[in-house]
CSV table of C-alpha atoms in Angstrom, one decimal:
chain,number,residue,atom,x,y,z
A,290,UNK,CA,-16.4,8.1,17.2
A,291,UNK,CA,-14.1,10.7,19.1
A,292,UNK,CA,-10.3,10.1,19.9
A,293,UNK,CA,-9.2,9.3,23.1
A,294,UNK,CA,-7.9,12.4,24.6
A,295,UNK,CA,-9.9,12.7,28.1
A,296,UNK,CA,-7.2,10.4,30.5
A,297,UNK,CA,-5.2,9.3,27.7
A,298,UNK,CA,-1.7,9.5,26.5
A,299,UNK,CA,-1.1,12.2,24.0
A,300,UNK,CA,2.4,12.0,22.0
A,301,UNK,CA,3.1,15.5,20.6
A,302,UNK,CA,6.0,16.4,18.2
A,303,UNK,CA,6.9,19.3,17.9
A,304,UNK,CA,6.4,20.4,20.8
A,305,UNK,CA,8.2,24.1,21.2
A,306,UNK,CA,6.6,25.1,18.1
A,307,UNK,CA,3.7,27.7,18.1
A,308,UNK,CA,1.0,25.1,17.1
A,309,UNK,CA,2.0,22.5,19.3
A,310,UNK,CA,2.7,24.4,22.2
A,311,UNK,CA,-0.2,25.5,21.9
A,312,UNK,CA,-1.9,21.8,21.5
A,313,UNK,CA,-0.1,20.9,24.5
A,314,UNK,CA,-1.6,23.6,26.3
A,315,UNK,CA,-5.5,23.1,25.4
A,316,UNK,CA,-4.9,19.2,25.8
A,317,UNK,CA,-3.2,19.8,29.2
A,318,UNK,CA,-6.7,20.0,31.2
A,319,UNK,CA,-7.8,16.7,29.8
A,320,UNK,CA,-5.1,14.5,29.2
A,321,UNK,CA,-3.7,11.7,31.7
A,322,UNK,CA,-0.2,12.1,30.1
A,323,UNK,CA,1.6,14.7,27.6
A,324,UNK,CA,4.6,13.0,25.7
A,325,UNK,CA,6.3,16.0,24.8
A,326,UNK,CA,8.9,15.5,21.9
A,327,UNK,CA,11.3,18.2,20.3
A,328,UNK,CA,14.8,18.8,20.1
A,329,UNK,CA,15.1,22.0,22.2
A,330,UNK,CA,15.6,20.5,25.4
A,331,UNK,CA,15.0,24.0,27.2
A,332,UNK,CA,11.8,25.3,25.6
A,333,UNK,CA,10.5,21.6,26.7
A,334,UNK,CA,11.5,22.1,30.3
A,335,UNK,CA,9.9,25.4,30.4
A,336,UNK,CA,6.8,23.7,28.8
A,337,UNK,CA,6.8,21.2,31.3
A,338,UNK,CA,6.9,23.4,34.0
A,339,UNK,CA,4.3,25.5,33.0
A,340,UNK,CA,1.7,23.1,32.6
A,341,UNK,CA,2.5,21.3,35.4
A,342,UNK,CA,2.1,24.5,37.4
A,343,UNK,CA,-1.4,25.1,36.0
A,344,UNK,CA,-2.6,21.1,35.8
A,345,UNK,CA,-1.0,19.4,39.0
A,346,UNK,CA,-2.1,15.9,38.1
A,347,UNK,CA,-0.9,16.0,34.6
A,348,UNK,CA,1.9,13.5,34.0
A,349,UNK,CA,4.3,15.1,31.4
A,350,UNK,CA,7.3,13.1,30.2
A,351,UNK,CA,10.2,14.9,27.9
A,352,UNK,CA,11.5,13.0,24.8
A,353,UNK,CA,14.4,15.4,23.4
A,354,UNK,CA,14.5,14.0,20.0
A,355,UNK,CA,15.6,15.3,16.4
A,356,UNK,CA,12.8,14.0,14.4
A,357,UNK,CA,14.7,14.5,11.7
A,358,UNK,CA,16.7,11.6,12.5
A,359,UNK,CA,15.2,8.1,12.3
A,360,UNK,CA,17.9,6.6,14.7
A,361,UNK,CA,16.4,9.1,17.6
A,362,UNK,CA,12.8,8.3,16.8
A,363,UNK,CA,13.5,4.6,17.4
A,364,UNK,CA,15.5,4.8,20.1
A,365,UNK,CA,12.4,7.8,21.9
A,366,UNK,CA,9.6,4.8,21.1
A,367,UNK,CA,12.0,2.0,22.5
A,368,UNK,CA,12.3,4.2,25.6
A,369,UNK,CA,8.3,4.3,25.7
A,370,UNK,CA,8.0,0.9,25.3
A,371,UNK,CA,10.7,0.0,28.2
A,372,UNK,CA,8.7,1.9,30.5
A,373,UNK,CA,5.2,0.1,29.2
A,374,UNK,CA,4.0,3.6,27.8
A,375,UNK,CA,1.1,3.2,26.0
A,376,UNK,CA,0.2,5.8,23.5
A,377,UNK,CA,-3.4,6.8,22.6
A,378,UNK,CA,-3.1,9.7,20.2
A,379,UNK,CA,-0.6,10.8,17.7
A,380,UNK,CA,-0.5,14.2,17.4
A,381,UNK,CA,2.6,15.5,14.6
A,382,UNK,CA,2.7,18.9,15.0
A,383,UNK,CA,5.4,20.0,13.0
A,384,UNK,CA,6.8,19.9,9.3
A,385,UNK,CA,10.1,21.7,8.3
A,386,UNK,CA,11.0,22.8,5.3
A,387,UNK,CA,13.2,25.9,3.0
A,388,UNK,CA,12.7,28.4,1.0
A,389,UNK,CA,14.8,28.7,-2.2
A,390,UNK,CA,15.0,27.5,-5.5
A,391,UNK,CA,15.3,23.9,-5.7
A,392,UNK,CA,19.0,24.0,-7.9
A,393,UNK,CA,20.4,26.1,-5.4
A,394,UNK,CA,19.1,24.1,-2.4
A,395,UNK,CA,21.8,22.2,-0.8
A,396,UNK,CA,21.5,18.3,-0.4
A,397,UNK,CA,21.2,18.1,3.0
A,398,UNK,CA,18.1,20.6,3.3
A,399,UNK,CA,16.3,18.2,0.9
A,400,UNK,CA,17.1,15.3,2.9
A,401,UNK,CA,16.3,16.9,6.3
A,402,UNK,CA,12.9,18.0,4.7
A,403,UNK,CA,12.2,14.2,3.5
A,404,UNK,CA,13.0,13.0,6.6
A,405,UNK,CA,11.1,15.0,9.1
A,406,UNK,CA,7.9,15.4,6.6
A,407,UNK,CA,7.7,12.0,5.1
A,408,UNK,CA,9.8,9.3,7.5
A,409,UNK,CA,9.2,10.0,10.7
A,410,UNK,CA,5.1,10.3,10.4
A,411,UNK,CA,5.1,7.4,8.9
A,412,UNK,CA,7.6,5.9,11.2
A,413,UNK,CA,5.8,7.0,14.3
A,414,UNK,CA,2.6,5.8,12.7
A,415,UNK,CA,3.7,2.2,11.6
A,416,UNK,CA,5.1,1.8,14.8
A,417,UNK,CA,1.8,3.3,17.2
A,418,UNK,CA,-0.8,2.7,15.1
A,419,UNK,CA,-0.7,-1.5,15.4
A,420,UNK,CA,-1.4,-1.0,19.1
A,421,UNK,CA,-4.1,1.3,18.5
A,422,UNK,CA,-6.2,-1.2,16.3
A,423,UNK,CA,-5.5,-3.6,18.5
A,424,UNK,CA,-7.2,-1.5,21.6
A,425,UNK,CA,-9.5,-0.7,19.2
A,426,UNK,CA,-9.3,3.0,19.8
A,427,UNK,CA,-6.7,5.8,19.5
A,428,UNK,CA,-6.3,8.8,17.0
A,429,UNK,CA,-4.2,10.2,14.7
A,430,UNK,CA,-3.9,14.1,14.6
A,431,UNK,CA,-1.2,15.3,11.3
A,432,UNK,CA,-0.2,18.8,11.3
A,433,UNK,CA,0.4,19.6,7.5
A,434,UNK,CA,-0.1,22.8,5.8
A,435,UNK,CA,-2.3,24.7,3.2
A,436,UNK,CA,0.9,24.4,0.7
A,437,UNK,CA,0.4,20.8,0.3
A,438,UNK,CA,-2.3,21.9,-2.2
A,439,UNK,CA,0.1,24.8,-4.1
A,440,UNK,CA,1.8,25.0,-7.0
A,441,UNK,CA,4.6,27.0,-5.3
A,442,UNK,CA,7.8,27.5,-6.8
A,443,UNK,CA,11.1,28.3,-4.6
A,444,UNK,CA,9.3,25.8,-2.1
A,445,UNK,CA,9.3,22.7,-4.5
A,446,UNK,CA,10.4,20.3,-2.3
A,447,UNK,CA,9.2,21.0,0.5
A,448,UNK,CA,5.6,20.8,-1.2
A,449,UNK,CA,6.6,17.4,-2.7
A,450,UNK,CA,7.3,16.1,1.2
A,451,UNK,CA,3.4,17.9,2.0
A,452,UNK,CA,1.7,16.3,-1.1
A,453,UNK,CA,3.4,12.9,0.0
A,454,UNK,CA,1.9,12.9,3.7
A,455,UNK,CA,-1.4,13.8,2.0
A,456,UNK,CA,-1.6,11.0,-0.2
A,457,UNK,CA,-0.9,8.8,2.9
A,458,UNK,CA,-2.9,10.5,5.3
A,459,UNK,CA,-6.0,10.5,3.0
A,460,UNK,CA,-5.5,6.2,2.3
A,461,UNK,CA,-4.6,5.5,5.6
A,462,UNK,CA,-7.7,7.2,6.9
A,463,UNK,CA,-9.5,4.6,4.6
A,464,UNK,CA,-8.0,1.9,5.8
A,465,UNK,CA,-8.2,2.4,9.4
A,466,UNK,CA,-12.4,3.1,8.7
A,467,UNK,CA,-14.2,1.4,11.8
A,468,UNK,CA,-11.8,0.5,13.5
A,469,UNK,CA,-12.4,3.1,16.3
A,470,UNK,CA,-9.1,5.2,14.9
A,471,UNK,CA,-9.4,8.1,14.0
A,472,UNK,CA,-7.2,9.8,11.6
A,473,UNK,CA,-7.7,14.1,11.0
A,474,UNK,CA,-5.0,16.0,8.9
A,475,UNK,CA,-4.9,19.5,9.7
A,476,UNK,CA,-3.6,22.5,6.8
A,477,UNK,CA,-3.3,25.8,7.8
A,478,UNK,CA,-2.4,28.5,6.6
A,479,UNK,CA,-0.1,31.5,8.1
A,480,UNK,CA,0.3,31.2,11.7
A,481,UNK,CA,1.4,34.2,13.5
A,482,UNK,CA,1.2,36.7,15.7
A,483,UNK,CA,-2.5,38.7,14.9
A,484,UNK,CA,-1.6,41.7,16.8
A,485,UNK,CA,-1.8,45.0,14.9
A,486,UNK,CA,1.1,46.2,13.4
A,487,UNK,CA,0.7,49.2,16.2
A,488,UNK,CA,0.7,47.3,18.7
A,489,UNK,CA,4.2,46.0,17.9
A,490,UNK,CA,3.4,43.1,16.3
A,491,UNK,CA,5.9,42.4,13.2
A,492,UNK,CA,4.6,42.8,9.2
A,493,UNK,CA,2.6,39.5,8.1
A,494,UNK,CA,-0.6,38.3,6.6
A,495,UNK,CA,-3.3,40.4,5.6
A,496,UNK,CA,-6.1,40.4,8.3
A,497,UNK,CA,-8.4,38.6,5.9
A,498,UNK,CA,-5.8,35.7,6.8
A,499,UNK,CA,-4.5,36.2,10.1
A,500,UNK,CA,-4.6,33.3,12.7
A,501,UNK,CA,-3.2,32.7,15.9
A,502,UNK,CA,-1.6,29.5,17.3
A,503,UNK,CA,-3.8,29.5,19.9
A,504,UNK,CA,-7.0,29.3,17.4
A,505,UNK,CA,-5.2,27.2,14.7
A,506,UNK,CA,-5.0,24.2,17.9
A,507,UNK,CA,-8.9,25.3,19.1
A,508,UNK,CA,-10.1,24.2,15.3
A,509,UNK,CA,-7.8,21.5,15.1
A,510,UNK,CA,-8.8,20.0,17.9
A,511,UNK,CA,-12.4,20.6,17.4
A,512,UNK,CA,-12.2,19.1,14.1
A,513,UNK,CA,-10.1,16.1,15.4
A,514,UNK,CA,-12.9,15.8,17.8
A,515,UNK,CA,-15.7,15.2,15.1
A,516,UNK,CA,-13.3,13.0,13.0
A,517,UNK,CA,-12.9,15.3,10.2
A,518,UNK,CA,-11.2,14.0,7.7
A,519,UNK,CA,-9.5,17.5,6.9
A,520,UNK,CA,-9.5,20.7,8.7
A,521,UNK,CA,-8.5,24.3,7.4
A,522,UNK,CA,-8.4,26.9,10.5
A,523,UNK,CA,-9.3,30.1,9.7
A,524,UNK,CA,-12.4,31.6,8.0
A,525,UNK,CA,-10.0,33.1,4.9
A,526,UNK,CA,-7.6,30.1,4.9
A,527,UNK,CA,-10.7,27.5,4.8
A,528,UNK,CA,-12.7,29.9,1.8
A,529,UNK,CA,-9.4,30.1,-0.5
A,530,UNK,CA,-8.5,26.3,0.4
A,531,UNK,CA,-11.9,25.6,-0.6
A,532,UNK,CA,-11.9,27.7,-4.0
A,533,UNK,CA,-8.7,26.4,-5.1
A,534,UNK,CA,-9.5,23.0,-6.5
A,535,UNK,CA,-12.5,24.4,-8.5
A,536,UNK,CA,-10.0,26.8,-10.5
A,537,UNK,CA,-8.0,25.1,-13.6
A,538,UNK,CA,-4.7,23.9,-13.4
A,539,UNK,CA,-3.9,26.7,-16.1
A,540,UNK,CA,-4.7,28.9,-13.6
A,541,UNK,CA,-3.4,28.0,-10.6
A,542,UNK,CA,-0.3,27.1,-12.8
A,543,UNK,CA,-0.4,31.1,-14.1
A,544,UNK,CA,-0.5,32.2,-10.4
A,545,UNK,CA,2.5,30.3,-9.7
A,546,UNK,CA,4.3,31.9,-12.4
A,547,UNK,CA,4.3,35.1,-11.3
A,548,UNK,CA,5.8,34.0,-7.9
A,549,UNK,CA,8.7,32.4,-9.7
A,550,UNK,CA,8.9,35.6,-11.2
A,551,UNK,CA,10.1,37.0,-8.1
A,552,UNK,CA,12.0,34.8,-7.3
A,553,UNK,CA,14.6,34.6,-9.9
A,554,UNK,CA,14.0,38.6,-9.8
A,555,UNK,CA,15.7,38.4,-6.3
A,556,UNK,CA,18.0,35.7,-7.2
A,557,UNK,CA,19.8,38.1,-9.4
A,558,UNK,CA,19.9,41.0,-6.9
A,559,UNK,CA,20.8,38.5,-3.3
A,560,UNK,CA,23.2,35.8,-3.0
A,561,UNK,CA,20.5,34.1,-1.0
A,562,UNK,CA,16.4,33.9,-0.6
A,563,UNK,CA,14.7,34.4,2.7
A,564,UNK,CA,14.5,30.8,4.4
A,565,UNK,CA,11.0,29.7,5.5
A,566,UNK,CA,8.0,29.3,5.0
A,567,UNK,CA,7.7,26.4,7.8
A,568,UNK,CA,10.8,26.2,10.5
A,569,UNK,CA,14.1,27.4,9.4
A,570,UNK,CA,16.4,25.3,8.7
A,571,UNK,CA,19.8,25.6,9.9
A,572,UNK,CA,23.1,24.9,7.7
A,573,UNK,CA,24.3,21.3,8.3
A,574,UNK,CA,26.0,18.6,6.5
A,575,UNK,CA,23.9,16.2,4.8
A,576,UNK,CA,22.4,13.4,7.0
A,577,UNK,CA,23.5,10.3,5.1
């Protein structure tokens, strides 16, 4: 059972980030019909043009949306649905999330977090998947990340929004078995630029972990393709990812002790932590 991607209709959130750029890309030379969604309205016009300047017969349509906001969402699948656009594969390519100790988080980056990672997959999902089952095909491709299976402190939350799409990922796979839907969550880990640090290429990962965007989307794909249930791109990604459930929760409890360490180290010497580790978030008033 493989999704269909070859003439179909691919929806891809997230679209100006590195991964799914870069999905868009490889799916670009197969696809009938990219549904690009993101909120940077320029990045997706320059997307649009370049891969309609490399695949002349691709159809790509633009959905500016702030998946953050589940008003947006609904009103980006009404305007599918108004033009009798039909969508074959899911593909969320994009989680946010910031880095800081949970007390001194502020509201509205919690919210955002539970709201892009948790609401709008399962929004998109409720409302795409029905037609799917009833076709009897589609697929479901989820984006997540390595951290979903960490205990990492100053990123607390937005690992409780990653544990949460796991859990549903992982059940709804099981429900949707034999339908001719296939669900595949995807956990990477660092994604970045792998150039050497002489060549220009900023401070990040040791090689060992290293991974491009363009490689993360190869194995994702691939591994949508066979109907994995889980993939981890990346030879050092996929061995840790695989160790780590075989250690104790002592330990992998002890490791994470030492990070919050650090962290209230630099709490006492900066005002403010380093944002990250997924898409910064930018200062904005609570979305209630």
């Amino acid at each position: 059972m493989r999704p269909p991607i070859n003439s179909g209709t691919v929806l891809i959130t997230g679209a100006c980030s590195d991964i799914g750029r870069e999905i868009a890309r490889q799916l670009a030379r197969r696809a009938r019909t990219l549904v690009l969604v993101d909120e940077a309205e320029h990045e997706l016009e320059a997307l649009k043009a370049e891969l309609e300047a490399h695949n002349p017969t691709l159809g790509v349509i633009l959905m500016p949306c702030d998946i953050s906001r589940p008003g947006e969402v609904g009103d980006m699948l009404a305007e599918l649905a108004r033009h009798f656009i039909s969508v074959d594969v899911l593909v969320n390519a994009i989680t946010v999330g910031e880095r800081d100790l949970f007390a001194r988080l502020r509201w509205g980056s919690v919210e955002r977090m539970l709201l892009a990672n948790v609401v709008a997959p399962l929004l998109l999902t409720r409302r795409l998947l029905g037609p799917m089952l009833a076709r009897g095909r589609g697929g479901i491709l989820q984006i997540s990340s390595g951290a979903s299976q960490l205990f990492l402190p100053g990123s607390a939350a937005y690992v409780a929004t990653l544990r949460c799409l796991d859990g549903f990922i992982e059940s709804l796979r099981l429900e949707v078995e034999g339908t001719g839907v296939v669900i595949t969550q995807v956990s990477p880990g660092p994604v970045g630029d792998t150039r050497p640090a002489s060549q220009g290429a900023p401070s990040g990962p040791a090689p060992f972990f290293q991974l491009s965007a363009q490689q993360c989307a190869r194995e994702a794909l691939a591994g949508f393709e066979r109907a994995k249930p889980l993939v981890y791109p990346g030879r050092g990604h996929r061995w840790v990812m695989t160790l780590l459930p075989r250690l104790p929760r002592a330990v992998r409890r002890a490791l994470g002790r030492w990070v919050a360490r650090d962290l209230r180290e630099q709490s006492r010497q900066v005002p403010t932590l380093s944002r990250g580790p997924s898409r910064l978030l930018e200062e904005r008033p609570s979305l209630a």
